[in-house]
Amino acid sequence: MASSSLHPPLLEWYAVSARSLPWRQANPDPWGVLVSEIMLQQTPVNRVLPAWETWMTRWPSPHDLAAEPTGEAVRMWGRLGYPRRALRLHAAAVACVEKFGGRVPTTYEDLRSLPGVGDYTAAAVLAFAYGRRSVVLDTNVRRALARLLDGKALAGPSVTKAERRRAEEVLPDDEATAALWSVALMELGALVCTATSPSCTACPVATMCTWLASGRPAHDGPIRAAQPFAGTDRQVRGLIMAVVRDAENPVAKASLDAVWPDPMQRERALDSLVVDGLVDPLPDGTYGLPTS
DNA sequence: GAAACGTGGCT
DNA sequence: TAGCCAAGTTT
């Protein structure tokens, strides 16, 4: 198959060009890999790096995190965004302890049973922590394959069956090579085949790229709807969380009221945070991080 | 399948 | 500068 000629140049490129990331070790720690993957969901590597170091120093195993209140996980999450991920990671640690002997599970099904672990993260842990052959389909891989094989500027909004099948087809048969291919393809998407300004002159597989060969045509499909933020409940939730998280002790309601002018929206945001378990309303009327 | 869910850097 | 974008998951 023609695509097999992609393998040598990409693997060679990865060997010399890959970033040295702390969760990528010769003998990777599965817990460290899981933590990194959850943190990296929609959050750039540069912001994850220091948070991951701090987190792993404090909680070097699932057992260590599981022994702490969820609020500590939320506090340590800092400004990574989407703080429900901190709760899910904590719950995943508890599940590792209670169901999997304190270890990160080693099968796709068991990984998927962990809170916060979807198809991508399960596949990534299998490949990067355990060296298994798995179809790792993140936004980087999807964009790179769309360009290389389909000649499309961008992948569609959701993973199609054809897309998954094609990713499976180009995945090397050998287990260890497949795992390496997956991380290499992801790295290519992150460093070279980027969304806005790809560096085709630096691309190890440029000569085999359908998109480049056809003159890098612009995206022709429907334009992805912009994700609003300013003025949304998400913004208000973020403002409230910042106050609660950065205070040493539970805060008065007035401190939370100060973050947003509209009382209706403010209450709605606070209520949703309480429902999510990110904020704990205390009997004395103050609000803190959950202590259990 | 669409919508909700944070944050900050870059162009 | 306003908008785009970043290793997705859940409901």
Coordinates of N, CA, C and O (backbone and C1' of nucleotides) in Angstrom, one line a residue, chain A residues 42-43 47 79 82-84 227 234 237-238, chain B:
Chain A
Q42 N -7.9 19.7 25.4 CA -8.3 21.1 25.0 C -7.4 22.1 25.7 O -7.7 23.3 25.8
T43 N -6.3 21.7 26.3 CA -5.3 22.6 26.9 C -3.9 22.5 26.3 O -3.4 21.3 26.3
R47 N 1.0 25.0 28.8 CA 0.3 25.3 30.1 C 0.2 24.1 31.0 O 0.1 24.2 32.2
R79 N -5.5 27.1 36.8 CA -6.1 27.7 35.7 C -6.0 26.9 34.4 O -6.0 27.5 33.3
Y82 N -11.7 24.0 32.3 CA -12.6 22.9 32.5 C -12.3 22.1 33.7 O -11.9 20.9 33.7
P83 N -12.5 22.7 34.9 CA -12.1 22.1 36.2 C -12.9 20.8 36.5 O -12.5 20.1 37.4
R84 N -14.0 20.5 35.8 CA -14.6 19.2 36.0 C -13.6 18.1 35.7 O -13.8 17.0 36.2
Q227 N -17.0 29.4 19.0 CA -17.4 29.1 20.3 C -17.5 30.3 21.1 O -16.4 30.9 21.4
R234 N -20.2 30.0 31.2 CA -18.8 29.5 31.4 C -17.9 30.5 31.9 O -17.1 30.3 32.8
R237 N -18.8 31.1 35.6 CA -18.3 29.9 36.4 C -16.8 30.1 36.6 O -16.3 29.8 37.7
G238 N -16.1 30.5 35.6 CA -14.7 30.6 35.7 C -14.3 31.7 36.7 O -13.4 31.5 37.5
Chain B
dG1 P -24.0 12.2 13.7 O5' -24.9 13.0 14.7 C5' -26.1 13.5 14.2 C4' -26.4 14.8 14.9 C3' -25.2 15.8 14.9 O3' -25.7 17.1 14.9 C1' -25.8 15.1 17.1
dA2 P -24.7 18.3 14.6 O5' -25.3 19.4 15.7 C5' -26.7 19.4 15.9 C4' -26.9 20.0 17.3 C3' -26.1 21.2 17.6 O3' -26.9 22.1 18.3 C1' -25.6 19.5 19.2
dA3 P -26.3 23.6 18.6 O5' -26.0 23.5 20.2 C5' -27.0 22.9 21.0 C4' -26.5 22.9 22.4 C3' -25.7 24.1 22.8 O3' -26.0 24.5 24.1 C1' -24.5 22.1 23.2
dA4 P -25.3 25.8 24.7 O5' -24.5 25.2 25.9 C5' -25.2 24.3 26.8 C4' -24.2 23.7 27.7 C3' -23.2 24.7 28.3 O3' -23.1 24.5 29.7 C1' -22.0 22.9 27.3
dC5 P -22.4 25.6 30.6 O5' -20.9 25.0 30.7 C5' -20.8 23.6 31.2 C4' -19.3 23.2 31.1 C3' -18.3 24.3 31.3 O3' -17.4 23.8 32.3 C1' -17.8 23.1 29.4
dG6 P -16.5 24.9 33.1 O5' -15.7 25.7 31.9 C5' -15.3 27.0 32.1 C4' -13.8 27.0 32.6 C3' -13.3 28.5 32.7 O3' -12.2 28.3 33.7 C1' -12.2 27.4 30.9
dT7 P -11.5 29.6 34.2 O5' -10.4 29.9 33.2 C5' -9.3 29.0 33.1 C4' -8.4 29.3 32.0 C3' -8.0 30.8 31.9 O3' -6.7 31.0 32.3 C1' -8.3 29.7 29.8
dG8 P -6.1 32.5 32.5 O5' -5.2 32.6 31.2 C5' -4.2 31.5 31.0 C4' -3.7 31.7 29.6 C3' -3.2 33.1 29.2 O3' -2.1 32.9 28.4 C1' -4.8 32.3 27.6
dG9 P -0.9 34.0 28.3 O5' -0.2 33.6 27.0 C5' 0.0 32.2 26.7 C4' 0.0 32.1 25.2 C3' 0.6 33.2 24.4 O3' 1.4 32.6 23.3 C1' -1.6 32.9 23.7
dC10 P 2.4 33.6 22.5 O5' 1.7 33.5 21.0 C5' 1.2 32.2 20.6 C4' 0.4 32.5 19.3 C3' 1.0 33.6 18.4 O3' 0.9 33.1 17.0 C1' -1.3 34.1 18.9
dT11 P 1.7 33.9 15.9 O5' 0.5 34.5 15.0 C5' -0.5 33.7 14.4 C4' -1.5 34.5 13.7 C3' -0.9 35.7 12.9 O3' -1.7 35.8 11.7 C1' -2.3 36.5 14.5

